[in-house]
Amino acid sequence: MAGTLWRPILFTENAVSDRPNDLSLEKFRRMVRIREFETVAEAIHAAGEVPGALHTYTGQEATGVGACIALRSDDYMVGNHRSHGHPIAKGAKLRPLMAELLGKVTGVCKGKGGSMHLSDFSVGSLGETSIVGSGIPVAAGAALGAKLQRNGRVSLCFFGDGASNEGAFHEGLNLAAVWKLPAIFLCENNGYAVSTPVSGSMAIVNIADRGRAYGIPSAIVDGQDVDAVEEAVAAAVDRARAGGGPTLLESKTYRYADHAVNMGRLTLNRGPEVEVWRKRDPILMYRARLLEGGIAASVLNAIVEEVKLEVQDALAFARESAYPSQLEAFDDVFVERLPIPAWLSEDII
Amino acid sequence: MARATYLEAIRQAQMEEMQRDSRVFIMGEDIICNVFGTTTGFVDMFGAERVLDTPISENGFIGASAGAAMVGARPIVDVTISSFLYPAMDQIISIIAKSRYIYGGQARLPLVIRCCLFYGNSNAAQHSDRPYSMFMNVPGLKIIVPSDPVDMKGMLKVAIRDDDPVLCFEDSTCWSSKADLPTDPDFLIPLGKGDVKREGTDVSVIAVAGAVPLALKAAQKLAGLGISAEIIDPRSLVPLDRDLILKSVRKTGRAITVDPAHQTCSAASEISAMIAEFAFDALRGPVLRVATADTHLPFSPAIEKSLYPSVDRIVTAACRLVGVEHFDSAQGTV
Ligand SMILES: Cc1ncc(C[n+]2csc(CCOP(=O)(O)OP(=O)(O)O)c2C)c(N)n1
Ligand SMILES: [Mg+2]
């Protein structure tokens, strides 16, 4: 077979770990990693170090981690604007993610994506796309590619409750159903799309019910319980790998923060709701479960300390890194770099 | 060599590339039954897995082509008529054009989106679009507009082998044109290389897609009036062969751009601006545009045809530039 230009994407070089033996501690570690990353991200955003918008994943950690832990490292994943949690959940290294937040050339997207697009292809990501719903057909297409190539991979798509009102959701699910694609559509229902509660954007209660319209099996899962998410996604993955087609999962979860940093005015007064959800915090709940199961607190505390150092290391790396050169703006439009306009090249040489 | 049509050239290009590379597959609405004859016999040749009928779901399957391309497949998406690209603008622009860039080069999207320019036949405004110039305003999309069977075959094959997304616009007014098609499976025409379709010395006519055959006919008429027109076909709009166009204009000192698209922000407008910017010193007159009037295309043949570029409008424009009186013109002005 000819075709010399194409190189396969390698999915393992950057992965922190691939289905580690002690999954429970790894799940805990990845959730803590997301929480700590977001805590630092918010702080440096407040300090003016992060340009642009910042949508945090805090509160939703169990969904990302439970889902990704049920995947193989070479399985595909597509996410959305609330992008930080997904790559961390899939095992991406933190340095390139943090550097991307600061717009540095060492960032995972060389500083051209930023907070809404923390997509690390080395862990199987095919994009974190900030046009709501637009990742869903892409994920279906990756599943189609996997099926055509018989490579045994599945494709998982994260999207929000709001995205399920986009045509792309309905088209993507229908395609996956009619072609029996190995896809898992995982809706992170965090209750709101910016200021609009789910009840304000659809006349049914559960997004999972939409699966029936396409002949797709669906389930609702407790999005605060990492084991429950893992179990549900693992079942969907098994079905997909066995040729049984796609699954729609709805994870009932919650974001603690505003839709994005500094967007408080677009958040309804959620009253005591936030505190109610915090009582079911995914990390606290999982910590309690691990302690109950006989894991020593010192082990968990050590993980937290390690993660803090890791995030600080990523931040130091990001701060030390250089910004991209102006030439970078013309690279990656096509495979071959674009010519630089004359008026600009005078400035930069 | 065997005489074949423009549509047959498309079929051959796809067939040869699918034979050459098992990662290439094709999908679209009703392509197994095959609306225009560009996938005739494909299911028997390549199997139903590589020749996929889709639901009427352009945003869905055009988006899916991006996902499939990112994981190593090489999709050809047959969208039949270019008007049906519009429901998929989101995927074409936000995903297909931008994914490689926004992820810092991590993504590769080797895919071809094919559609025809279906106009001039009383299909009314919703089915008569020539929208390539809209996409020229979006970085990240290569755009080809071949005007004859040989170019179509050589360029479509290259588009399928290209590692970037390519939009291929097929002018339905060229469908039945015939030529001897090369049978070499590696007959390739690189994207970004224009072609001098006829040499001349008095005026450069830069024509796009279905305007090329019109310009060639106009050149014959002009020869009768003692005007030697050089006909340039850019063949691909992104990348655009600026050098070829500028070289011709520098030689003739006069330029007319001809484009079936609506005039405002058309390929003709962009090429005209480029000439004015880079070859102003060589020009002996204004750069004239012969494009479609900026109104919708009506159903009635009585009022549709005159809105497009025509041989006569090109002849009139050339006479005006060269300073020859031309009394044959139906319109009198450009
Ligand atoms: C097509 C499109 N429309 C509107 C927006 C602006 N926008 C950004 S995020 C968002 C809400 C998305 O809600 P949801 O899908 O529930 O995800 P969440 O933010 O809750 O995680 C909106 C409306 C957008 N980015 N894309
Ligand atoms: Mg939401």
XYZ file of C-alpha atoms and ligand atoms in Angstrom:
710
model
C 0.000 0.000 0.000
C 1.390 3.345 -1.042
C 0.996 6.707 0.655
C 4.277 7.977 1.920
C 3.058 11.264 3.371
C 0.990 9.808 6.162
C 2.366 8.997 9.559
C 0.340 7.144 12.173
C -0.347 9.069 15.338
C 1.517 7.556 18.266
C -0.603 7.387 21.329
C 1.714 6.224 24.030
C 4.793 8.415 24.145
C 3.344 11.020 26.497
C 0.956 8.969 28.538
C 1.703 9.088 32.236
C 0.498 5.544 32.756
C -1.493 3.005 30.841
C -4.143 1.151 32.864
C -2.067 1.116 36.035
C -2.334 -1.881 38.305
C -3.661 -0.023 41.284
C -6.580 1.638 39.593
C -8.243 2.980 42.696
C -5.265 5.053 43.722
C -4.773 6.167 40.138
C -8.375 7.355 39.958
C -7.862 9.277 43.172
C -4.621 10.734 41.864
C -6.100 11.898 38.586
C -9.094 13.524 40.265
C -6.811 15.337 42.678
C -4.594 16.324 39.754
C -7.516 17.975 38.008
C -8.663 19.733 41.179
C -5.193 21.045 41.912
C -4.584 22.079 38.313
C -7.845 24.029 38.319
C -7.101 25.646 41.661
C -3.778 26.898 40.355
C -5.274 27.857 36.995
C -7.884 30.027 38.687
C -5.252 31.662 40.859
C -2.954 32.542 37.990
C -5.910 33.693 35.921
C -6.906 36.022 38.742
C -3.319 37.253 38.836
C -3.550 38.160 35.173
C -1.203 35.480 33.888
C -3.734 33.592 31.758
C -5.123 35.390 28.724
C -8.677 34.692 27.601
C -11.462 32.677 29.131
C -11.125 29.922 31.722
C -13.813 27.257 32.180
C -12.986 25.086 35.164
C -13.814 21.432 35.603
C -13.937 21.557 39.381
C -16.772 19.352 40.638
C -16.884 17.207 37.509
C -13.666 15.256 38.130
C -15.320 11.883 38.669
C -16.922 11.978 35.249
C -13.722 12.602 33.328
C -11.610 10.228 35.363
C -14.192 7.445 35.631
C -14.663 7.581 31.857
C -11.018 7.712 30.867
C -9.936 5.012 33.288
C -12.317 2.697 31.437
C -10.557 3.443 28.148
C -7.291 2.141 26.770
C -4.618 4.745 26.220
C -4.982 4.379 22.448
C -8.745 4.848 22.469
C -9.940 8.122 21.030
C -11.492 10.960 22.953
C -13.068 14.275 21.922
C -13.998 17.001 24.377
C -15.238 20.558 24.637
C -14.460 24.078 25.858
C -14.387 22.856 29.482
C -11.258 21.139 28.368
C -8.777 20.912 31.244
C -10.165 17.836 32.959
C -10.332 15.581 29.935
C -6.632 15.286 29.046
C -5.612 15.054 32.687
C -8.177 12.312 33.184
C -6.735 10.449 30.196
C -3.229 10.649 31.627
C -1.667 13.614 29.840
C 1.429 15.274 31.247
C 0.771 18.560 33.011
C 3.646 20.702 31.758
C 2.384 21.183 28.179
C -1.145 21.785 29.472
C -0.098 24.526 31.869
C 2.193 26.091 29.289
C -0.736 26.207 26.864
C -2.774 28.201 29.384
C -0.052 30.830 29.336
C 0.184 30.839 25.537
C 3.718 29.470 25.464
C 5.386 27.647 22.580
C 5.908 24.600 24.788
C 2.157 24.344 25.218
C 0.385 21.256 23.988
C -0.968 23.315 21.055
C 2.149 25.500 20.766
C 0.166 28.363 22.237
C -2.457 28.399 19.489
C -5.314 26.774 21.375
C -5.341 28.015 24.957
C -7.619 27.082 27.819
C -10.607 25.992 25.749
C -8.539 23.611 23.607
C -6.272 21.541 25.852
C -6.160 18.609 23.495
C -3.247 16.203 23.767
C -3.196 13.886 20.770
C -0.502 11.755 22.383
C -3.093 10.380 24.815
C -5.677 9.735 22.116
C -7.409 13.083 22.079
C -8.748 14.302 18.739
C -9.683 17.747 19.902
C -11.261 19.804 22.641
C -13.506 21.965 20.542
C -15.122 25.161 21.752
C -17.988 25.367 19.297
C -20.692 23.744 21.353
C -21.637 20.303 20.033
C -19.108 20.318 17.222
C -17.032 17.457 18.618
C -19.858 14.965 18.394
C -19.707 14.275 14.618
C -15.911 14.174 14.888
C -16.098 11.478 17.560
C -18.514 9.518 15.383
C -16.038 9.866 12.529
C -13.153 8.605 14.640
C -15.278 5.595 15.509
C -15.948 5.121 11.807
C -12.205 5.296 11.153
C -11.567 2.741 13.898
C -14.186 0.446 12.418
C -12.838 0.764 8.865
C -9.298 0.082 10.060
C -10.435 -2.694 12.392
C -8.035 -1.380 15.005
C -10.259 -2.311 17.940
C -10.360 1.196 19.329
C -13.387 3.046 20.596
C -14.158 6.734 20.522
C -15.561 8.616 23.499
C -17.080 12.076 23.291
C -17.546 14.414 26.243
C -20.143 17.140 25.785
C -22.441 19.214 27.950
C -26.153 19.249 28.568
C -26.360 22.374 26.427
C -24.650 20.654 23.529
C -27.378 18.041 23.386
C -29.628 20.711 21.883
C -27.360 21.229 18.906
C -28.113 19.574 15.581
C -24.611 18.132 15.620
C -25.572 15.981 18.621
C -28.568 14.539 16.832
C -26.726 14.014 13.546
C -23.725 12.458 15.238
C -25.809 10.039 17.309
C -27.918 9.018 14.350
C -24.850 8.340 12.211
C -23.209 6.298 14.956
C -26.399 4.304 15.419
C -27.081 3.598 11.774
C -23.463 2.588 11.156
C -23.161 0.756 14.515
C -20.006 2.631 15.377
C -17.823 1.932 18.425
C -18.648 5.241 20.092
C -19.570 6.354 23.593
C -21.387 9.661 23.894
C -20.949 10.890 27.439
C -23.028 13.901 28.374
C -21.682 15.799 31.352
C -24.937 17.228 32.602
C -23.780 19.851 35.057
C -27.210 21.422 35.236
C -26.524 24.529 33.196
C -25.459 25.926 29.879
C -23.980 29.259 30.948
C -27.013 30.692 32.787
C -29.683 28.440 31.325
C -30.789 25.503 33.450
C -31.550 22.254 31.668
C -35.258 22.774 32.378
C -35.073 25.955 30.338
C -33.701 24.291 27.243
C -35.543 21.005 26.941
C -38.992 19.704 27.747
C -37.798 16.349 29.059
C -35.852 15.732 32.253
C -33.157 13.328 31.123
C -30.821 13.733 28.192
C -30.355 9.962 28.239
C -33.934 9.642 26.964
C -32.797 11.094 23.671
C -30.886 7.899 22.923
C -34.111 5.998 22.359
C -34.976 8.212 19.402
C -31.900 6.856 17.624
C -32.086 3.287 18.828
C -29.073 3.858 21.061
C -28.969 2.210 24.489
C -28.547 4.808 27.173
C -28.066 5.093 30.903
C -27.935 7.694 33.628
C -25.004 7.563 35.975
C -24.099 9.298 39.228
C -21.461 11.679 37.997
C -20.040 12.265 41.466
C -19.113 8.613 41.873
C -15.987 7.748 39.937
C -16.563 3.998 40.276
C -20.099 4.297 38.950
C -18.941 6.297 35.942
C -16.152 3.824 35.283
C -18.542 0.902 35.444
C -21.034 2.478 33.073
C -18.386 3.532 30.577
C -16.658 0.148 30.780
C -19.923 -1.553 29.868
C -20.383 0.830 26.939
C -16.795 0.249 25.837
C -17.284 -3.505 25.970
C -20.388 -3.251 23.839
C -18.625 -0.956 21.368
C -15.589 -3.209 21.042
C -17.802 -6.235 20.564
C -19.480 -4.562 17.589
C -22.654 -3.677 19.487
C -22.593 -0.018 18.472
C -22.796 3.230 20.409
C -24.076 4.119 23.864
C -25.390 7.387 25.249
C -24.510 8.007 28.884
C -25.704 10.923 30.958
C -23.587 11.778 33.930
C -25.450 13.896 36.463
C -22.818 16.221 37.818
C -22.223 19.823 38.795
C -19.768 22.630 38.298
C -19.045 24.618 41.432
C -17.702 27.716 39.753
C -19.310 30.142 37.369
C -19.620 29.057 33.739
C -16.235 30.650 33.221
C -14.015 32.787 35.386
C -15.356 36.321 35.700
C -18.730 35.311 34.342
C -20.595 35.513 37.628
C -23.086 37.891 36.141
C -24.113 35.118 33.781
C -24.725 32.695 36.608
C -28.134 32.488 38.202
C -28.158 32.735 41.941
C -27.919 29.057 42.632
C -28.630 29.513 46.359
C -27.856 26.570 48.618
C -27.578 24.268 45.606
C -23.808 24.579 45.406
C -23.394 23.548 49.038
C -25.703 20.579 48.557
C -23.539 19.382 45.684
C -20.348 20.022 47.577
C -21.512 17.503 50.158
C -21.297 14.955 47.367
C -17.920 16.148 46.196
C -16.380 13.444 44.004
C -12.971 13.565 45.656
C -14.279 13.625 49.219
C -16.654 10.777 48.462
C -13.930 8.693 46.896
C -11.496 9.433 49.658
C -14.010 8.198 52.213
C -14.561 5.047 50.178
C -10.828 4.355 49.954
C -10.349 4.898 53.689
C -13.243 2.573 54.363
C -11.610 0.010 52.122
C -8.508 0.073 54.288
C -6.245 2.509 52.454
C -4.259 4.526 54.942
C -4.883 8.272 55.076
C -1.148 8.801 54.847
C -1.120 7.158 51.419
C -3.807 9.490 50.157
C -2.209 12.531 51.722
C 1.074 11.643 50.093
C -0.635 11.519 46.719
C -2.096 14.960 47.297
C 1.339 16.316 48.177
C 2.923 14.703 45.119
C 0.272 16.169 42.878
C 0.785 19.633 44.342
C 4.473 19.432 43.515
C 3.665 18.181 40.045
C 1.353 21.117 39.378
C 3.901 23.564 40.759
C 6.525 22.005 38.511
C 4.194 22.443 35.539
C 3.606 26.059 36.475
C 7.309 26.785 36.815
C 7.918 25.138 33.455
C 5.132 27.171 31.854
C 6.429 30.411 33.321
C 9.980 29.750 32.171
C 8.918 28.796 28.664
C 9.161 31.163 25.749
C 6.294 32.621 23.793
C 5.958 31.393 20.216
C 7.698 33.372 17.520
C 5.477 35.363 15.183
C 6.257 32.785 12.487
C 4.244 30.235 14.460
C 1.050 32.061 13.445
C 1.617 30.817 9.899
C 2.451 27.238 10.744
C -0.121 24.426 10.936
C -2.695 26.151 8.743
C -1.626 23.511 6.263
C 0.991 20.803 6.578
C 3.355 23.142 4.777
C 3.963 26.527 6.449
C 2.245 29.489 4.809
C 4.325 32.296 3.344
C 4.665 35.258 5.694
C 3.151 38.510 4.383
C 5.785 41.051 3.422
C 4.532 43.731 5.828
C 4.902 41.347 8.717
C 8.210 39.794 7.792
C 9.836 43.235 7.861
C 8.760 43.548 11.483
C 9.921 40.207 12.704
C 13.278 39.756 11.016
C -5.583 7.596 -24.037
C -9.327 7.437 -24.444
C -11.880 10.206 -24.927
C -13.741 10.751 -21.689
C -15.938 13.332 -20.029
C -15.286 15.515 -17.022
C -17.584 13.291 -14.937
C -15.707 10.213 -16.109
C -12.462 11.924 -15.121
C -13.812 12.282 -11.584
C -14.799 8.620 -11.551
C -11.382 7.513 -12.782
C -9.490 9.682 -10.334
C -11.466 8.307 -7.404
C -11.261 4.735 -8.657
C -7.508 4.838 -9.204
C -6.844 6.392 -5.809
C -9.107 3.887 -4.069
C -7.238 1.088 -5.822
C -3.928 2.594 -4.843
C -4.633 3.271 -1.186
C -6.961 1.177 0.941
C -7.352 4.015 3.432
C -9.342 6.006 0.885
C -13.100 5.587 1.154
C -16.030 7.567 -0.181
C -19.299 8.582 1.389
C -22.287 10.685 0.506
C -25.999 10.675 -0.129
C -27.170 8.055 -2.626
C -23.708 7.371 -3.963
C -24.289 3.651 -4.307
C -27.132 4.393 -6.738
C -24.960 7.227 -7.844
C -26.625 10.467 -8.850
C -24.133 11.902 -11.355
C -22.134 8.840 -12.429
C -18.917 9.509 -10.546
C -19.035 6.294 -8.467
C -20.490 3.891 -11.001
C -19.545 0.323 -10.140
C -17.727 1.294 -6.948
C -19.637 -0.920 -4.518
C -18.837 -3.969 -6.619
C -15.225 -2.922 -6.876
C -14.558 -1.779 -3.322
C -17.345 -3.197 -1.149
C -20.008 -1.448 0.877
C -17.591 -0.542 3.665
C -15.640 1.833 1.444
C -18.630 3.170 -0.462
C -20.950 4.493 2.194
C -24.409 5.872 1.689
C -25.128 8.476 4.344
C -28.278 9.847 5.913
C -29.217 13.371 4.783
C -27.031 14.760 7.502
C -24.355 16.982 6.011
C -23.060 18.447 9.252
C -22.930 14.934 10.663
C -21.111 13.116 7.903
C -18.842 15.968 6.864
C -17.858 16.216 10.529
C -17.408 12.454 10.636
C -15.009 12.705 7.715
C -12.833 14.923 9.901
C -12.796 12.377 12.706
C -12.046 9.530 10.319
C -9.255 11.527 8.698
C -7.707 12.370 12.052
C -7.370 8.668 12.872
C -5.720 7.750 9.588
C -8.483 7.165 7.039
C -8.637 9.275 3.874
C -12.256 10.149 3.189
C -13.738 11.544 0.003
C -17.070 13.163 0.791
C -19.426 13.550 -2.137
C -21.837 16.350 -1.258
C -23.484 16.313 -4.714
C -24.543 19.974 -5.017
C -22.524 22.782 -3.472
C -25.621 24.348 -1.894
C -25.697 21.406 0.502
C -22.423 22.489 2.082
C -24.262 25.164 4.039
C -25.762 22.937 6.763
C -22.179 21.764 7.355
C -20.515 25.177 7.579
C -19.881 24.533 11.275
C -17.889 21.379 10.671
C -16.140 22.676 7.561
C -14.989 25.920 9.131
C -14.728 25.282 12.869
C -13.440 21.717 12.671
C -11.992 20.893 9.265
C -10.274 24.188 8.517
C -9.104 24.900 12.069
C -8.275 21.660 13.837
C -4.717 21.359 12.615
C -3.986 24.930 13.615
C -5.769 25.171 16.923
C -4.096 21.978 18.189
C -0.681 23.182 17.137
C -0.160 20.752 14.275
C -1.196 17.636 16.184
C -4.081 16.920 13.815
C -3.843 15.888 10.191
C -6.948 16.019 8.023
C -6.409 14.315 4.680
C -9.915 14.585 3.252
C -11.612 15.779 0.092
C -15.051 17.356 -0.028
C -16.474 17.246 -3.552
C -19.517 19.028 -4.837
C -20.782 20.434 -8.082
C -21.568 23.966 -9.117
C -25.079 23.481 -10.379
C -26.253 26.585 -12.141
C -27.666 27.957 -15.342
C -30.462 25.427 -15.655
C -33.517 26.856 -13.954
C -32.813 25.380 -10.575
C -33.728 28.628 -8.826
C -31.759 30.467 -6.180
C -31.356 27.672 -3.619
C -29.811 25.213 -6.067
C -27.639 27.469 -8.212
C -24.697 28.305 -5.982
C -21.026 28.816 -6.819
C -19.756 29.290 -3.255
C -15.989 28.673 -3.548
C -15.104 32.287 -2.927
C -16.781 32.207 0.486
C -14.387 29.451 1.488
C -11.389 31.384 0.162
C -11.965 33.665 3.141
C -11.285 30.768 5.525
C -7.623 29.850 6.013
C -6.968 26.124 6.163
C -8.981 24.944 3.161
C -7.419 24.160 -0.200
C -9.820 24.869 -3.052
C -9.714 23.481 -6.575
C -11.925 24.436 -9.528
C -10.795 22.352 -12.525
C -12.356 23.338 -15.838
C -11.583 20.378 -18.092
C -11.394 16.583 -17.798
C -7.597 16.349 -17.816
C -7.159 18.930 -15.071
C -9.952 17.323 -13.110
C -8.337 13.919 -13.182
C -4.839 15.100 -12.340
C -5.905 17.507 -9.630
C -8.484 15.336 -7.917
C -5.890 12.580 -7.635
C -3.494 15.011 -6.002
C -6.267 16.295 -3.728
C -6.918 12.756 -2.523
C -3.198 12.248 -1.856
C -2.859 15.625 -0.139
C -2.596 15.656 3.654
C -4.692 18.818 4.030
C -8.444 19.223 3.525
C -9.352 20.040 -0.078
C -12.658 21.324 -1.415
C -13.211 20.274 -5.017
C -15.804 22.318 -6.913
C -16.996 20.657 -10.096
C -18.622 22.937 -12.622
C -21.711 21.230 -14.038
C -21.424 23.291 -17.225
C -18.199 21.331 -17.871
C -19.670 17.900 -17.142
C -20.002 16.790 -20.735
C -16.770 18.282 -22.041
C -14.466 15.591 -23.404
C -10.747 15.037 -23.616
C -8.177 12.311 -23.972
C -7.497 11.253 -20.416
C -4.049 10.056 -19.408
C -4.126 6.485 -18.180
C -0.924 6.675 -16.158
C -2.058 6.012 -12.557
C 0.462 8.589 -11.423
C -0.697 11.362 -13.750
C -0.759 14.241 -11.284
C -1.260 17.999 -11.485
C 0.026 19.802 -8.401
C -2.333 22.136 -6.556
C -1.384 25.784 -6.878
C -0.197 25.562 -10.463
C -2.296 27.483 -12.965
C -2.324 26.825 -16.683
C -2.094 28.987 -19.772
C -5.015 27.638 -21.790
C -4.259 29.876 -24.776
C -1.356 32.200 -25.373
C -1.912 35.796 -26.365
C -0.350 39.235 -26.239
C -3.017 41.939 -25.924
C -5.086 41.047 -22.890
C -4.954 38.498 -20.066
C -8.244 36.821 -19.268
C -8.073 35.028 -15.933
C -11.052 32.715 -15.866
C -12.371 30.412 -13.159
C -14.113 27.032 -13.527
C -16.908 27.116 -16.120
C -15.767 30.552 -17.239
C -12.672 29.007 -18.843
C -14.474 27.457 -21.829
C -16.338 30.758 -22.260
C -13.071 32.666 -22.262
C -11.609 30.292 -24.842
C -14.566 30.889 -27.138
C -14.269 34.609 -26.555
C -10.583 34.425 -27.499
C -11.523 32.931 -30.865
C -13.956 35.761 -31.538
C -11.442 38.329 -30.381
C -8.854 36.893 -32.754
C -11.295 37.710 -35.538
C -11.305 41.301 -34.311
C -7.532 41.384 -34.275
C -7.206 41.058 -30.478
C -4.908 38.403 -29.075
C -6.204 37.191 -25.701
C -4.220 35.053 -23.287
C -6.416 32.725 -21.250
C -5.201 31.801 -17.777
C -6.918 29.149 -15.675
C -5.715 29.282 -12.056
C -7.210 25.779 -11.576
C -6.782 26.041 -7.838
C -7.882 29.099 -5.873
C -6.086 28.093 -2.680
C -3.182 27.999 -3.158
C -3.346 30.508 -6.002
C -0.712 30.673 -8.731
C -0.057 34.391 -8.386
C 3.166 34.239 -10.329
C 1.546 32.856 -13.459
C -1.214 35.468 -13.374
C 1.144 38.367 -12.744
C 3.554 37.197 -15.407
C 0.780 37.163 -17.978
C -0.535 40.581 -16.948
C 2.969 42.023 -17.067
C 3.216 40.729 -20.614
C -0.152 41.994 -21.923
C -0.671 45.056 -19.708
C -4.409 44.343 -19.524
C -6.458 42.062 -17.305
C -10.004 40.747 -17.164
C -11.113 38.325 -14.480
C -14.053 36.056 -15.267
C -15.906 34.163 -12.582
C -19.297 32.440 -12.394
C -19.612 33.487 -8.717
C -21.487 36.601 -7.637
C -19.183 39.526 -8.211
C -18.823 40.939 -4.697
C -15.935 39.236 -2.894
C -15.623 36.701 -5.707
C -12.450 34.944 -6.778
C -12.467 37.461 -9.637
C -12.444 40.301 -7.126
C -9.561 38.832 -5.171
C -7.514 38.178 -8.289
C -8.271 41.685 -9.568
C -7.128 43.221 -6.311
C -3.982 41.120 -6.379
C -3.198 42.325 -9.914
C -3.842 45.944 -8.986
C -1.598 45.603 -5.955
C 1.339 43.813 -7.547
C 1.265 44.722 -11.235
C -0.139 48.250 -11.178
C 2.859 49.614 -13.008
C 2.276 47.223 -15.914
C -1.408 48.008 -16.361
C -2.618 50.070 -19.285
C -6.184 50.247 -18.045
C -8.468 49.148 -15.213
C -8.781 45.504 -14.267
C -12.261 44.481 -15.372
C -14.425 41.856 -13.753
C -16.923 39.725 -15.613
C -18.847 37.879 -12.912
C -22.410 37.023 -11.996
C -24.648 39.939 -11.076
C -25.142 40.481 -7.342
C -28.685 39.220 -7.237
C -30.232 35.795 -6.674
C -30.640 33.468 -9.612
C -34.221 33.326 -10.779
C -36.017 30.244 -12.038
C -37.238 31.626 -15.350
C -34.797 30.988 -18.192
C -35.939 34.257 -19.666
C -34.121 36.162 -16.952
C -31.561 33.730 -15.526
C -29.005 33.310 -18.311
C -28.097 36.918 -18.834
C -26.891 37.270 -15.232
C -23.839 35.037 -15.723
C -20.568 35.711 -17.506
C -20.933 35.059 -21.234
C -18.701 34.937 -24.292
C -20.172 38.202 -25.357
C -19.522 39.983 -22.079
C -15.901 38.833 -22.193
C -15.523 40.029 -25.800
C -17.046 43.380 -24.912
C -14.763 43.804 -21.914
C -11.678 42.988 -23.989
C -12.682 45.423 -26.733
C -13.215 48.123 -24.163
C -9.764 47.547 -22.682
C -7.969 47.376 -25.995
C -9.925 50.312 -27.399
C -11.560 48.467 -30.266
C -15.194 49.235 -31.004
C -17.308 46.094 -30.813
C -20.781 46.431 -32.225
C -21.754 42.758 -31.908
C -22.331 43.028 -28.238
C -25.821 42.284 -27.010
C -25.277 44.311 -23.886
C -23.056 47.087 -25.031
C -21.317 47.405 -21.687
C -19.553 45.005 -19.432
C -22.234 26.946 18.791
C -21.950 27.720 20.031
N -22.930 28.495 20.550
C -22.697 29.193 21.694
C -21.483 29.148 22.313
C -21.217 29.953 23.589
N -21.137 28.968 24.730
C -19.955 28.549 25.178
S -20.119 27.375 26.371
C -21.789 27.470 26.300
C -22.616 26.595 27.186
C -22.390 25.161 26.964
O -23.152 24.421 27.863
P -22.913 22.895 28.072
O -22.880 22.207 26.754
O -23.917 22.413 29.047
O -21.443 22.774 28.669
P -20.901 23.356 30.063
O -20.353 24.711 29.785
O -22.041 23.396 31.002
O -19.845 22.416 30.482
C -22.198 28.398 25.354
C -23.609 28.719 25.052
C -20.480 28.357 21.712
N -19.251 28.281 22.227
N -20.749 27.633 20.611
Mg -23.759 22.284 31.132
